[in-house]
Short mmCIF file of N, CA and C in Angstrom, two decimals:
data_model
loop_
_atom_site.label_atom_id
_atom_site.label_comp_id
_atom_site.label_asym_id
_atom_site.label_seq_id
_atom_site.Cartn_x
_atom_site.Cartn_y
_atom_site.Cartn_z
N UNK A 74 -76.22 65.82 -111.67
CA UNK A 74 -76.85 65.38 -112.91
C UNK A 74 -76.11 65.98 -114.12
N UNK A 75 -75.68 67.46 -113.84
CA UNK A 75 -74.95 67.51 -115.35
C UNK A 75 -73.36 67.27 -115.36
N UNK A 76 -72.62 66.96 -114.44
CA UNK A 76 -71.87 66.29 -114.62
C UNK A 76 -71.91 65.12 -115.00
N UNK A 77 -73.23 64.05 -114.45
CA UNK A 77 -72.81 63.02 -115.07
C UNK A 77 -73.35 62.98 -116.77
N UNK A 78 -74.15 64.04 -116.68
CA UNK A 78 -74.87 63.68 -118.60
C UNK A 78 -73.15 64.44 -119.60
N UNK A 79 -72.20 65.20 -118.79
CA UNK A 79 -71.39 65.87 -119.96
C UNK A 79 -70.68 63.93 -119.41
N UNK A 80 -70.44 63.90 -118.52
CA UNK A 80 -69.46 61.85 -118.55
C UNK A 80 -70.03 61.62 -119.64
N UNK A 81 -71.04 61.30 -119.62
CA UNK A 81 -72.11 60.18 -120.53
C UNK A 81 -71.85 60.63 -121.86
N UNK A 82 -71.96 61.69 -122.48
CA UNK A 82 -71.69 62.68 -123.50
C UNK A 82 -70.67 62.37 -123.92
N UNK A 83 -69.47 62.63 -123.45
CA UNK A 83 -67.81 62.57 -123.59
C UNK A 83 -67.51 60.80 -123.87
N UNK A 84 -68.19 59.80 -123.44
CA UNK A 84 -67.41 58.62 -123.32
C UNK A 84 -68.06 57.98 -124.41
N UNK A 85 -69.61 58.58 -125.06
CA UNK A 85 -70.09 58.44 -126.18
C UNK A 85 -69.29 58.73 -127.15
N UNK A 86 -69.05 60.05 -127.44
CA UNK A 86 -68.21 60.81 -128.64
C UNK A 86 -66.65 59.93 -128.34
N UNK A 87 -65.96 59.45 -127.43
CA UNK A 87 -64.81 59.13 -127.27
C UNK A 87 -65.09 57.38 -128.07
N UNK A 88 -65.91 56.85 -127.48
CA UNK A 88 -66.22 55.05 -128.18
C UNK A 88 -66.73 55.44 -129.38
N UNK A 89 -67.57 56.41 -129.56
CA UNK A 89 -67.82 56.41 -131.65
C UNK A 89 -66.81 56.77 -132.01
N UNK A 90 -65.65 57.37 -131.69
CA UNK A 90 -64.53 57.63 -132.56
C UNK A 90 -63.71 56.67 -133.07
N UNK A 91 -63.03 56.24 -131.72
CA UNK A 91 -62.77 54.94 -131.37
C UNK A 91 -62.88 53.98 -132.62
N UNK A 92 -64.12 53.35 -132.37
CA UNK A 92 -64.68 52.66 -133.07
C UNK A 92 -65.00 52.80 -134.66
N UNK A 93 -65.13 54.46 -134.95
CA UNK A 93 -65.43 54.49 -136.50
C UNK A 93 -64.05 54.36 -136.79
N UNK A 94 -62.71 54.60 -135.67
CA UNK A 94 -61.44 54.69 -136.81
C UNK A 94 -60.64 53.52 -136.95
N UNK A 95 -60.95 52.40 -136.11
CA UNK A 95 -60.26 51.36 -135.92
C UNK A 95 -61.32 49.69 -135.89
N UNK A 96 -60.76 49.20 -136.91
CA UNK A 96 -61.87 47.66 -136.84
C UNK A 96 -61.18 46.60 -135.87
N UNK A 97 -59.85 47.11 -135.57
CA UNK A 97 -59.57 46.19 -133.89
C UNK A 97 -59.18 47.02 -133.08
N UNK A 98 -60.05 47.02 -131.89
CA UNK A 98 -58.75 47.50 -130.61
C UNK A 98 -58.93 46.90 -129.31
N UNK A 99 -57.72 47.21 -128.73
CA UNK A 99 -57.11 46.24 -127.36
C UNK A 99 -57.69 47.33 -126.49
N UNK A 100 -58.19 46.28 -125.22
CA UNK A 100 -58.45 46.79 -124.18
C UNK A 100 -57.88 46.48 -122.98
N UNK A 101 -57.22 47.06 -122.13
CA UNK A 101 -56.56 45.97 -120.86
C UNK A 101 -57.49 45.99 -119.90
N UNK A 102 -57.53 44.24 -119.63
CA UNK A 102 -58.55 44.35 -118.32
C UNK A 102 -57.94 44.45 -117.08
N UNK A 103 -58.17 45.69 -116.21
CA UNK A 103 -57.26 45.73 -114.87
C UNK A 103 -58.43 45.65 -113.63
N UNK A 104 -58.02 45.74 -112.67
CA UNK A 104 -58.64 45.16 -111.39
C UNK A 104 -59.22 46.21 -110.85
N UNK A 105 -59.92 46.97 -111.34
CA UNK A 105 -60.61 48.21 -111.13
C UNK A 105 -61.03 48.38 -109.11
N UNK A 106 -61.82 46.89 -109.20
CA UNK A 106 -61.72 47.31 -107.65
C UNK A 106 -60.68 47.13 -106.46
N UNK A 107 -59.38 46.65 -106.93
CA UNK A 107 -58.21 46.78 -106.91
C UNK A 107 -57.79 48.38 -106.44
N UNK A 108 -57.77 48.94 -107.68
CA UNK A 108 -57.78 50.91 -107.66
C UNK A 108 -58.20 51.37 -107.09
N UNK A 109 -59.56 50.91 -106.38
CA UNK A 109 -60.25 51.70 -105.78
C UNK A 109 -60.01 51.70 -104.40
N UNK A 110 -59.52 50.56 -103.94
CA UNK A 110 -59.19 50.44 -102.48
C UNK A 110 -57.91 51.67 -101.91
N UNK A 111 -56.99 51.70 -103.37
CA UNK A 111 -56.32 52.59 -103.17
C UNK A 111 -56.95 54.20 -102.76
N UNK A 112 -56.72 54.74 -101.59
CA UNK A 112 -57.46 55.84 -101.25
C UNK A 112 -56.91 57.05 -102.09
N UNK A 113 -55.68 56.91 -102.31
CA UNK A 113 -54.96 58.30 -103.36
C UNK A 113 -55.51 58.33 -104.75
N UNK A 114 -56.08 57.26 -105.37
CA UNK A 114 -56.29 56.87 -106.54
C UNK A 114 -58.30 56.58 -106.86
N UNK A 115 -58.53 56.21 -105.74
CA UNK A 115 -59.92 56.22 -105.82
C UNK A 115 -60.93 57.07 -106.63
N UNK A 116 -60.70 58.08 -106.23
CA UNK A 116 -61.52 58.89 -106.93
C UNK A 116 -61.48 59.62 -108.24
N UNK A 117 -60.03 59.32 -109.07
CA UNK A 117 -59.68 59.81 -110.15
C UNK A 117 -59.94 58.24 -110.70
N UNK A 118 -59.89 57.30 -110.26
CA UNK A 118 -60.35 56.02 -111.14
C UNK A 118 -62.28 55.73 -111.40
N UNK A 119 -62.55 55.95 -109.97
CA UNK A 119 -63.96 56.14 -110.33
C UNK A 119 -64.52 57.20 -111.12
N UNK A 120 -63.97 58.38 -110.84
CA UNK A 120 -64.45 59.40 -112.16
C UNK A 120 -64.37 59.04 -113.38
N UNK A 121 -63.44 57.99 -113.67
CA UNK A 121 -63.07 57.96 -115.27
C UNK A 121 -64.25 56.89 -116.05
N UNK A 122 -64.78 56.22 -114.78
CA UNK A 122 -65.82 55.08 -115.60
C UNK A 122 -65.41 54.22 -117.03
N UNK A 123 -63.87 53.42 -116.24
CA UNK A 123 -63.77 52.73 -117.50
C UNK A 123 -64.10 51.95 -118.08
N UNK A 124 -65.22 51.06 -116.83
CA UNK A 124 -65.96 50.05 -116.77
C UNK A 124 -67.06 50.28 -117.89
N UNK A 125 -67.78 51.14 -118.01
CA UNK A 125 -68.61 52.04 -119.02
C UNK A 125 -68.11 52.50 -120.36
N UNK A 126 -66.90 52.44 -120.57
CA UNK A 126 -66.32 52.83 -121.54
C UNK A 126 -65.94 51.65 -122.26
N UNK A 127 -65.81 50.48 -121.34
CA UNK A 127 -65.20 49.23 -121.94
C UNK A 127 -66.52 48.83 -122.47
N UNK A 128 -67.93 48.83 -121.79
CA UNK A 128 -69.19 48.55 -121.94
C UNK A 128 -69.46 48.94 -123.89
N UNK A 129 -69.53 50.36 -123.59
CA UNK A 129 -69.84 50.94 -124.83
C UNK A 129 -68.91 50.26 -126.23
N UNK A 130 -67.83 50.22 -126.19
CA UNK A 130 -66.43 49.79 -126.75
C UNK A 130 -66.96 48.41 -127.27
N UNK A 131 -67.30 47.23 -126.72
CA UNK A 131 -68.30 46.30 -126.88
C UNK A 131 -69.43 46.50 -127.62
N UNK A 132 -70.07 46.78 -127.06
CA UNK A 132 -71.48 46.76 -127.71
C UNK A 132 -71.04 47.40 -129.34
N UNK A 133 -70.21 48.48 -129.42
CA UNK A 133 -70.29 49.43 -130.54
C UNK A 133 -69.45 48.79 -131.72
N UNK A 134 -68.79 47.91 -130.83
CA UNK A 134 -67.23 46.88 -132.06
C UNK A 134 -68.31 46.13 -132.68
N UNK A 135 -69.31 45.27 -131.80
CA UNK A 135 -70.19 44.41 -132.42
C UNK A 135 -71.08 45.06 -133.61
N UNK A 136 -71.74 45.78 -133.20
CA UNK A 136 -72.51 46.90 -134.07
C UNK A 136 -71.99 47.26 -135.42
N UNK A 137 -70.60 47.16 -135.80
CA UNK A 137 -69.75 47.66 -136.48
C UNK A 137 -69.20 47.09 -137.27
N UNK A 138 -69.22 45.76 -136.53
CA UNK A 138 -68.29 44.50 -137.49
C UNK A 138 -67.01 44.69 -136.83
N UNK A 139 -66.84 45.03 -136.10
CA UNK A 139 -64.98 45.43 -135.41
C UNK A 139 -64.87 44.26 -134.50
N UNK A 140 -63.87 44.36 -134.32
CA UNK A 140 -63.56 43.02 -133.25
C UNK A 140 -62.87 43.98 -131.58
N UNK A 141 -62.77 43.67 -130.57
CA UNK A 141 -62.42 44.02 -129.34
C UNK A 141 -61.65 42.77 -128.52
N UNK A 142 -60.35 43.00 -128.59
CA UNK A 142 -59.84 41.84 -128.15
C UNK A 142 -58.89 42.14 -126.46
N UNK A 143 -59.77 41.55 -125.68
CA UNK A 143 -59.54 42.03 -123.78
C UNK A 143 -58.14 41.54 -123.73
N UNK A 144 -57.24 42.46 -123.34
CA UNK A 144 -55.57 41.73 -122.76
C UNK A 144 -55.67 41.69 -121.26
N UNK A 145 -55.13 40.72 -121.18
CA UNK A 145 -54.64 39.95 -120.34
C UNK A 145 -54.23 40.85 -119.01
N UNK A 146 -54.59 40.90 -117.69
CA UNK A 146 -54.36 41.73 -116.77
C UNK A 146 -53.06 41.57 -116.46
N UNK A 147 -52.46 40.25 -116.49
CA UNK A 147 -50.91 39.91 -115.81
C UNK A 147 -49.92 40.25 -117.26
N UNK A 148 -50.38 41.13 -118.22
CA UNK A 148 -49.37 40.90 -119.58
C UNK A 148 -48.85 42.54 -119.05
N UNK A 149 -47.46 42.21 -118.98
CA UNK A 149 -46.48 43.54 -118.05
C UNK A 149 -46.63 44.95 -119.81
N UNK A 150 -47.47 45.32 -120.03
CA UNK A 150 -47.36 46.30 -120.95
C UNK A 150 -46.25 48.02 -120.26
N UNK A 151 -46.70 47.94 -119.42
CA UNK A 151 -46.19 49.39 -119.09
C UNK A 151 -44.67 48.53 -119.23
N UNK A 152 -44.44 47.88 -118.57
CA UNK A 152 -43.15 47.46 -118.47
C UNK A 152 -42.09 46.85 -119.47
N UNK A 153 -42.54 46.58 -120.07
CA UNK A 153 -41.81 45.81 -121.65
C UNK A 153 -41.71 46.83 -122.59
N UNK A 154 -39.76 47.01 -123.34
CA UNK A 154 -39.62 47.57 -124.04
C UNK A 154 -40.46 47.33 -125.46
N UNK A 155 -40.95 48.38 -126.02
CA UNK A 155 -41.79 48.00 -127.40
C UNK A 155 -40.75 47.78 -128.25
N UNK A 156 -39.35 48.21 -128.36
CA UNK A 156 -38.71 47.70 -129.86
C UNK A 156 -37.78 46.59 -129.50
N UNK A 157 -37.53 46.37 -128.35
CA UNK A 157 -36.61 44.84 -127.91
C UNK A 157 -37.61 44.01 -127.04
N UNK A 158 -38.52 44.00 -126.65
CA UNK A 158 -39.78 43.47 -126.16
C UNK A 158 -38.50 42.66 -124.48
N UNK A 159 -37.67 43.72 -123.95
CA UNK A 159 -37.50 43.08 -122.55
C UNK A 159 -37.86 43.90 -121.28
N UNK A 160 -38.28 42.85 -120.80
CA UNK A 160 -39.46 43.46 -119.74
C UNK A 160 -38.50 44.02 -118.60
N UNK A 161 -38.54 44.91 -117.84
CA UNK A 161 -38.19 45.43 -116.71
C UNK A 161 -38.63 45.44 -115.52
N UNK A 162 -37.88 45.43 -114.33
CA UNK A 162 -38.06 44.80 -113.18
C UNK A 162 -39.57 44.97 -112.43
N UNK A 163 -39.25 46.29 -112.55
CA UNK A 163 -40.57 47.03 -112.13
C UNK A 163 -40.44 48.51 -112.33
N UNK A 164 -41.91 49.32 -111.96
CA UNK A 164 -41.81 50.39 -112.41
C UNK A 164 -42.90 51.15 -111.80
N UNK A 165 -42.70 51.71 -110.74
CA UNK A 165 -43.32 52.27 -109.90
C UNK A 165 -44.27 53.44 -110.46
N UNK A 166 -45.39 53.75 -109.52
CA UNK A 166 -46.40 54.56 -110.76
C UNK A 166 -45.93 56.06 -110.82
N UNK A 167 -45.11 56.73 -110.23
CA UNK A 167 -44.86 57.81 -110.48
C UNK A 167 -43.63 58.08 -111.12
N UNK A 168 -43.04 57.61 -111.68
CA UNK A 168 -42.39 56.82 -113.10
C UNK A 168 -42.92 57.28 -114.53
N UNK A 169 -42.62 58.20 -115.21
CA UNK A 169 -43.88 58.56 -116.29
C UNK A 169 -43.11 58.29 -117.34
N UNK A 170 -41.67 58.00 -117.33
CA UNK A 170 -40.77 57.61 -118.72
C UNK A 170 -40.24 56.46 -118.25
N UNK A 171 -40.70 55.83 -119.57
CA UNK A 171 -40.12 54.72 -119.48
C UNK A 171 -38.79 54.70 -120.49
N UNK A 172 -37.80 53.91 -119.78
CA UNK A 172 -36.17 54.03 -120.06
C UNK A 172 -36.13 52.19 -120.35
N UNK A 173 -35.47 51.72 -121.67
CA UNK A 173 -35.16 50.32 -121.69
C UNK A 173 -33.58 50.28 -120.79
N UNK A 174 -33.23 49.28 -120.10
CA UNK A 174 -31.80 49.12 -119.59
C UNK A 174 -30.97 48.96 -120.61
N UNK A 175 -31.65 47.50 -121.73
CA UNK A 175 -30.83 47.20 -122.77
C UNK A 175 -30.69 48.01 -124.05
N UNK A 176 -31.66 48.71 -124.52
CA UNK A 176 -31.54 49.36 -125.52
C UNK A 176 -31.59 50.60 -125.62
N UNK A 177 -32.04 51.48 -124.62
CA UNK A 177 -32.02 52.80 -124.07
C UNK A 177 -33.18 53.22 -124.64
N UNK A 178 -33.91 52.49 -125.61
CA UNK A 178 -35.36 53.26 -125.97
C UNK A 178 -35.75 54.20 -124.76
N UNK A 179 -36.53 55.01 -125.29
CA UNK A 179 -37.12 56.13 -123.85
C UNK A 179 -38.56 56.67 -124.52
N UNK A 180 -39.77 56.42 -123.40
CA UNK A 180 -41.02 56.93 -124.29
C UNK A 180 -41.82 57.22 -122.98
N UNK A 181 -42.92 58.09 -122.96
CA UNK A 181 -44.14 58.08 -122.07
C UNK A 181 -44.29 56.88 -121.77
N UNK A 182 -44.59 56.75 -121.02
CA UNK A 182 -45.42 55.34 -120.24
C UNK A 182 -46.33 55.11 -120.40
N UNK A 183 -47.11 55.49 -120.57
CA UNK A 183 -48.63 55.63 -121.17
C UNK A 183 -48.60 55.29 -122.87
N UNK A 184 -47.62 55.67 -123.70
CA UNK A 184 -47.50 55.63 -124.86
C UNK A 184 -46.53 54.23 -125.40
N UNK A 185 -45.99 54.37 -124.26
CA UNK A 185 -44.63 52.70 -124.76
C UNK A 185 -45.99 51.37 -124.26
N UNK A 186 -46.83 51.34 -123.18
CA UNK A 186 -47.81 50.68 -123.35
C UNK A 186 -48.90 50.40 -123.90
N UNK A 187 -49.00 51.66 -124.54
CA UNK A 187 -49.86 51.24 -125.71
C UNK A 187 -49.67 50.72 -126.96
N UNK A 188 -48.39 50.95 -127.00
CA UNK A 188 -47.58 50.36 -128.40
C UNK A 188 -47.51 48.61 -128.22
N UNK A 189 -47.18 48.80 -126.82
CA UNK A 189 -47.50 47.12 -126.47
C UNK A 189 -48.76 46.57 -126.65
N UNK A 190 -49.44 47.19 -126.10
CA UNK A 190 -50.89 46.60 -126.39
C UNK A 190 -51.25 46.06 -127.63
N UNK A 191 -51.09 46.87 -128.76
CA UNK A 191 -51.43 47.20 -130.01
C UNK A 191 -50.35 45.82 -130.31
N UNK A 192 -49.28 45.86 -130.51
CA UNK A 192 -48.44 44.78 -130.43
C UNK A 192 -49.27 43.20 -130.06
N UNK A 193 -49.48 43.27 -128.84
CA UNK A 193 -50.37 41.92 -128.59
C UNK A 193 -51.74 41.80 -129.11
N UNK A 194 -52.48 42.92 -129.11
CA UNK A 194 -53.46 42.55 -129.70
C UNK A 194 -53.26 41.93 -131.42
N UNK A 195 -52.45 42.12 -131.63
CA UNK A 195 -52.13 41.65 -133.23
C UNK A 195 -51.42 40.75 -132.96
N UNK A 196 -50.88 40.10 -132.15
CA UNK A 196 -50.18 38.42 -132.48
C UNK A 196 -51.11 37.73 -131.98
N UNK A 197 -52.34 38.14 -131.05
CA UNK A 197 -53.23 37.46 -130.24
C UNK A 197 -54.76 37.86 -130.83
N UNK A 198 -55.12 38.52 -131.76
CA UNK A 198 -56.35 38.88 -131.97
C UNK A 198 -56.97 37.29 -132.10
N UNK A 199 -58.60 37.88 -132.29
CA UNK A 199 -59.29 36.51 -132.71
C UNK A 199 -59.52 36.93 -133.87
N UNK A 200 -59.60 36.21 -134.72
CA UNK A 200 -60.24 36.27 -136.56
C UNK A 200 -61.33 36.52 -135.96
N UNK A 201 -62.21 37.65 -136.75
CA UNK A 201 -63.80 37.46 -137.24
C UNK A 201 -63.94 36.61 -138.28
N UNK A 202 -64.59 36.54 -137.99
CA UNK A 202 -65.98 35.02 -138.75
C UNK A 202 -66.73 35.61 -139.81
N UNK A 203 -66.57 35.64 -141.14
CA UNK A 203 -67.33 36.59 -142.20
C UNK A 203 -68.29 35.01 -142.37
N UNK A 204 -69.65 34.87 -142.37
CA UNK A 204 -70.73 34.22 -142.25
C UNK A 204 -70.75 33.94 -144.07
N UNK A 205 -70.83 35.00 -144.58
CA UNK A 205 -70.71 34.59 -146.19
C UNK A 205 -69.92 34.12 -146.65
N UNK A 206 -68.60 34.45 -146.06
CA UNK A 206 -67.64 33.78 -147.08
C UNK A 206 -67.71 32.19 -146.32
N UNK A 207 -67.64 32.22 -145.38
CA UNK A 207 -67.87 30.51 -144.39
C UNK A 207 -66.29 30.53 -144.41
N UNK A 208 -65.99 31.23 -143.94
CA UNK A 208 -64.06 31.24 -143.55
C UNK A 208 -63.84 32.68 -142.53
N UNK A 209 -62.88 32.36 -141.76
CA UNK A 209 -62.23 33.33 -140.78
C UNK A 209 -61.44 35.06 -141.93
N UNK A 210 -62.01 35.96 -141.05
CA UNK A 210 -61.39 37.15 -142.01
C UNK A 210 -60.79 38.08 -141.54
N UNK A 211 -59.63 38.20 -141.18
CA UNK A 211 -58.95 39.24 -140.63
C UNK A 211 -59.10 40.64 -140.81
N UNK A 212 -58.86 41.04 -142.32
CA UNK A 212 -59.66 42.45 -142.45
C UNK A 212 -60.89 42.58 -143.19
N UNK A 213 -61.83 42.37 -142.15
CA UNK A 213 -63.03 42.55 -142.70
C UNK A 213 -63.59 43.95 -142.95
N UNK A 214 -64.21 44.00 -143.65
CA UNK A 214 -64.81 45.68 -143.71
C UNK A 214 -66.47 45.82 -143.19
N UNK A 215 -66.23 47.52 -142.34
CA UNK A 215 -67.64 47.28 -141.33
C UNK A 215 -69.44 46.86 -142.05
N UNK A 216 -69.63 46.42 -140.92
CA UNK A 216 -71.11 45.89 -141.50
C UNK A 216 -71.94 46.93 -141.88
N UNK A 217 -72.91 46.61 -142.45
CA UNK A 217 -73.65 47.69 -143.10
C UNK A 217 -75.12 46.85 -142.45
N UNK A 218 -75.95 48.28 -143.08
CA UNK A 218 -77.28 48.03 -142.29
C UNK A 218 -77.39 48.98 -140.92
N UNK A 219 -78.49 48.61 -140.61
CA UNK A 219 -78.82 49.49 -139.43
C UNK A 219 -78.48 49.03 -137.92
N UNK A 220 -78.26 47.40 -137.81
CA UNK A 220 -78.16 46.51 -136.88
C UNK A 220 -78.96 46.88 -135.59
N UNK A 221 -78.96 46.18 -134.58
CA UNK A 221 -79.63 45.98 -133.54
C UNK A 221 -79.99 47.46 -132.69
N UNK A 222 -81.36 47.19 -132.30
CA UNK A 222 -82.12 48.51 -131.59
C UNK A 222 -81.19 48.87 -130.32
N UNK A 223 -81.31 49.97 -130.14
CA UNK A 223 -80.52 51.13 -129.38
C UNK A 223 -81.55 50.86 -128.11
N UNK A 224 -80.70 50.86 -126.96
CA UNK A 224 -81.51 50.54 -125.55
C UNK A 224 -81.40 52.04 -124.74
N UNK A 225 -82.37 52.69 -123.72
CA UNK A 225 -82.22 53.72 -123.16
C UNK A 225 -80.79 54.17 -123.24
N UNK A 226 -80.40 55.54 -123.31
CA UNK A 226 -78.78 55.41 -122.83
C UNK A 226 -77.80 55.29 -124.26
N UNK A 227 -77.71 54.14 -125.17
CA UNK A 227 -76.92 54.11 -125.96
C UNK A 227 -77.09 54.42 -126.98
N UNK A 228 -76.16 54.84 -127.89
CA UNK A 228 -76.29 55.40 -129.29
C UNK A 228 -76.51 54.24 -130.29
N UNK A 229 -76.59 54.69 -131.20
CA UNK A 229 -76.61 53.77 -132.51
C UNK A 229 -75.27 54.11 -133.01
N UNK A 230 -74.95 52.66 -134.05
CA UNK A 230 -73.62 52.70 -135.05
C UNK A 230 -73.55 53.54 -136.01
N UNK A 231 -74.45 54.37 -136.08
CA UNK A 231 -74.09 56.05 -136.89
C UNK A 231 -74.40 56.95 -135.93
N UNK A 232 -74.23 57.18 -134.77
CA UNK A 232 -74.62 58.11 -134.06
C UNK A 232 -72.77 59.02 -133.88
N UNK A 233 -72.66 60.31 -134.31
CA UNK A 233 -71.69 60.64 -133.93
C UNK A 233 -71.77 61.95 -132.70
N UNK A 234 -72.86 61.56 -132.48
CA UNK A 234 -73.27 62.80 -131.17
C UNK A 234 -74.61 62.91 -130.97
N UNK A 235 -75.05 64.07 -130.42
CA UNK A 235 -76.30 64.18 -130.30
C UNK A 235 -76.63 65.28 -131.01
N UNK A 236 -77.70 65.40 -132.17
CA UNK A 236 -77.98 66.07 -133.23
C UNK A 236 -78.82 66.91 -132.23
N UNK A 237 -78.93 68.64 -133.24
CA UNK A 237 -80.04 69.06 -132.24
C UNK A 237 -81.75 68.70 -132.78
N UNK A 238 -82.63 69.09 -131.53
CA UNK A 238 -83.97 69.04 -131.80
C UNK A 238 -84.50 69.60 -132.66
N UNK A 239 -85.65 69.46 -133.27
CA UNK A 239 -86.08 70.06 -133.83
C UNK A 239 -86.99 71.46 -133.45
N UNK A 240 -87.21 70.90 -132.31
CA UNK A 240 -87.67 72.35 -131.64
C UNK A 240 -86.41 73.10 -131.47
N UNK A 241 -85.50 73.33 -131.43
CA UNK A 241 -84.18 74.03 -131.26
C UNK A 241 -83.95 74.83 -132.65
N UNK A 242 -84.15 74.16 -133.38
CA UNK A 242 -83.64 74.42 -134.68
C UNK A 242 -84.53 75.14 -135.48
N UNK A 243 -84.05 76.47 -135.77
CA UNK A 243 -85.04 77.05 -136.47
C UNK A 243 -84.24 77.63 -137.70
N UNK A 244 -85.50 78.00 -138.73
CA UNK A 244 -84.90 78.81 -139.44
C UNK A 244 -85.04 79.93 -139.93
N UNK A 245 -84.34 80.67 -140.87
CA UNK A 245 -84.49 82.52 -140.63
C UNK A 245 -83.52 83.18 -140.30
N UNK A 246 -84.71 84.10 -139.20
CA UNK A 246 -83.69 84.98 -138.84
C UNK A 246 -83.63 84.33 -137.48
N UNK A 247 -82.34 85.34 -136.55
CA UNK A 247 -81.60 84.70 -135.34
C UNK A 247 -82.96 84.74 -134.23
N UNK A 248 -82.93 84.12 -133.20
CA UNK A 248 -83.53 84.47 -132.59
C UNK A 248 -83.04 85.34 -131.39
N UNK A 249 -84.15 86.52 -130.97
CA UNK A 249 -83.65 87.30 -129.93
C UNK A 249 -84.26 86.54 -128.38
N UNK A 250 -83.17 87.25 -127.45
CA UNK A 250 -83.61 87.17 -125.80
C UNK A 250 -85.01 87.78 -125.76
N UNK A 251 -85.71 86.73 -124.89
CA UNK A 251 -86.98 87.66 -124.55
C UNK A 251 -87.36 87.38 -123.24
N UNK A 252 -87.03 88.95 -122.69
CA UNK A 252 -87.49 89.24 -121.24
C UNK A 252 -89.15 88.81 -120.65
N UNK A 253 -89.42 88.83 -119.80
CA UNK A 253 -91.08 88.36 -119.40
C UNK A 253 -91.82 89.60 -119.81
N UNK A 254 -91.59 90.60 -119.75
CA UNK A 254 -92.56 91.64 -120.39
C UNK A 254 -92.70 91.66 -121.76
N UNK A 255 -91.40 91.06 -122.86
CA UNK A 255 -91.56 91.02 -124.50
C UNK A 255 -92.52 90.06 -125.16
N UNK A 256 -92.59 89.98 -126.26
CA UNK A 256 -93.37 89.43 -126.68
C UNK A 256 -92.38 89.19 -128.24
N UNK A 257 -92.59 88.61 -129.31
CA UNK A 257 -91.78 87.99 -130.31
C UNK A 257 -92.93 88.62 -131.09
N UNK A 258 -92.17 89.01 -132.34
CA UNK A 258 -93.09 89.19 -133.56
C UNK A 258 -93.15 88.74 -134.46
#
């Protein structure tokens, strides 16, 4: 249980960030139960709950006025140079730099695909729909208001954590440890 409430915790604070700093972002949809069959990989993919993260990422873009635009599972990101955009043969997963043949670019793998991503999501985004103006709006700015009620589990579009209680919170002086024989004065 408290492993999964610090998950739950962490993937909250990770999608409000997310989300307060960026009004588009790309998500790649991969074959999760794909990963999982893999037995070396299984359990570092199920720990990560990206399925839940993509969940939140959703709900919170809407909430926000942001847009979330899903790429394409077959679009070769790890593999395509980001500044000559040519794709390479293949690239096995324990491979962590990626090297262009033609241009010699060289970057993390993790980082030259995200540059791709970011890349497609901007020649491929969808326009949001600004309702007032009655025309498509590329940079829209986030919605305001309180928007739609918060269900067990999820935060609200100003939630940047979990504030403390009010029973927690006192004020004064500090409070001391008190053993079962003390008493507070």
């Amino acid at each position: 249980a408290r492993v999964a409430a610090i998950r739950k915790r962490f993937l909250h604070e990770v999608s409000n960030k997310l989300v307060k700093t960026h009004d588009k972002l790309a998500i790649e949809t991969l074959t999760i139960t794909g990963m999982l069959a893999n037995r070396r990989m299984a359990a570092a993919v199920a720990d990560a709950a990206w399925g839940e993260l993509a969940r939140q990422l959703t709900y919170k873009q809407l909430w926000r006025g942001g847009g979330l635009t899903p790429v394409d599972r077959w679009y070769p990101s790890t593999k395509t140079c980001a500044p000559c955009r040519t794709v390479a043969p293949a690239m096995p997963l324990d491979q962590r730099t990626f090297v262009c043949a033609a241009c010699g670019y060289q970057a993390d793998r993790d980082l030259n695909a995200a540059v791709n991503l970011a890349i497609w999501a901007e020649q491929h985004h969808a326009q949001v729909r600004d309702l007032h103006a009655g025309g498509p709006v590329t940079k829209a700015r986030r919605g305001e208001g309180s928007g739609p009620r918060t269900r067990a589990g999820e935060t609200g579009p100003d939630d940047a954590g979990t504030a403390p209680t009010p029973s927690r919170v006192r004020s004064g002086r500090p409070r001391r440890a008190l053993s079962h024989n003390s008493t507070e004065l």
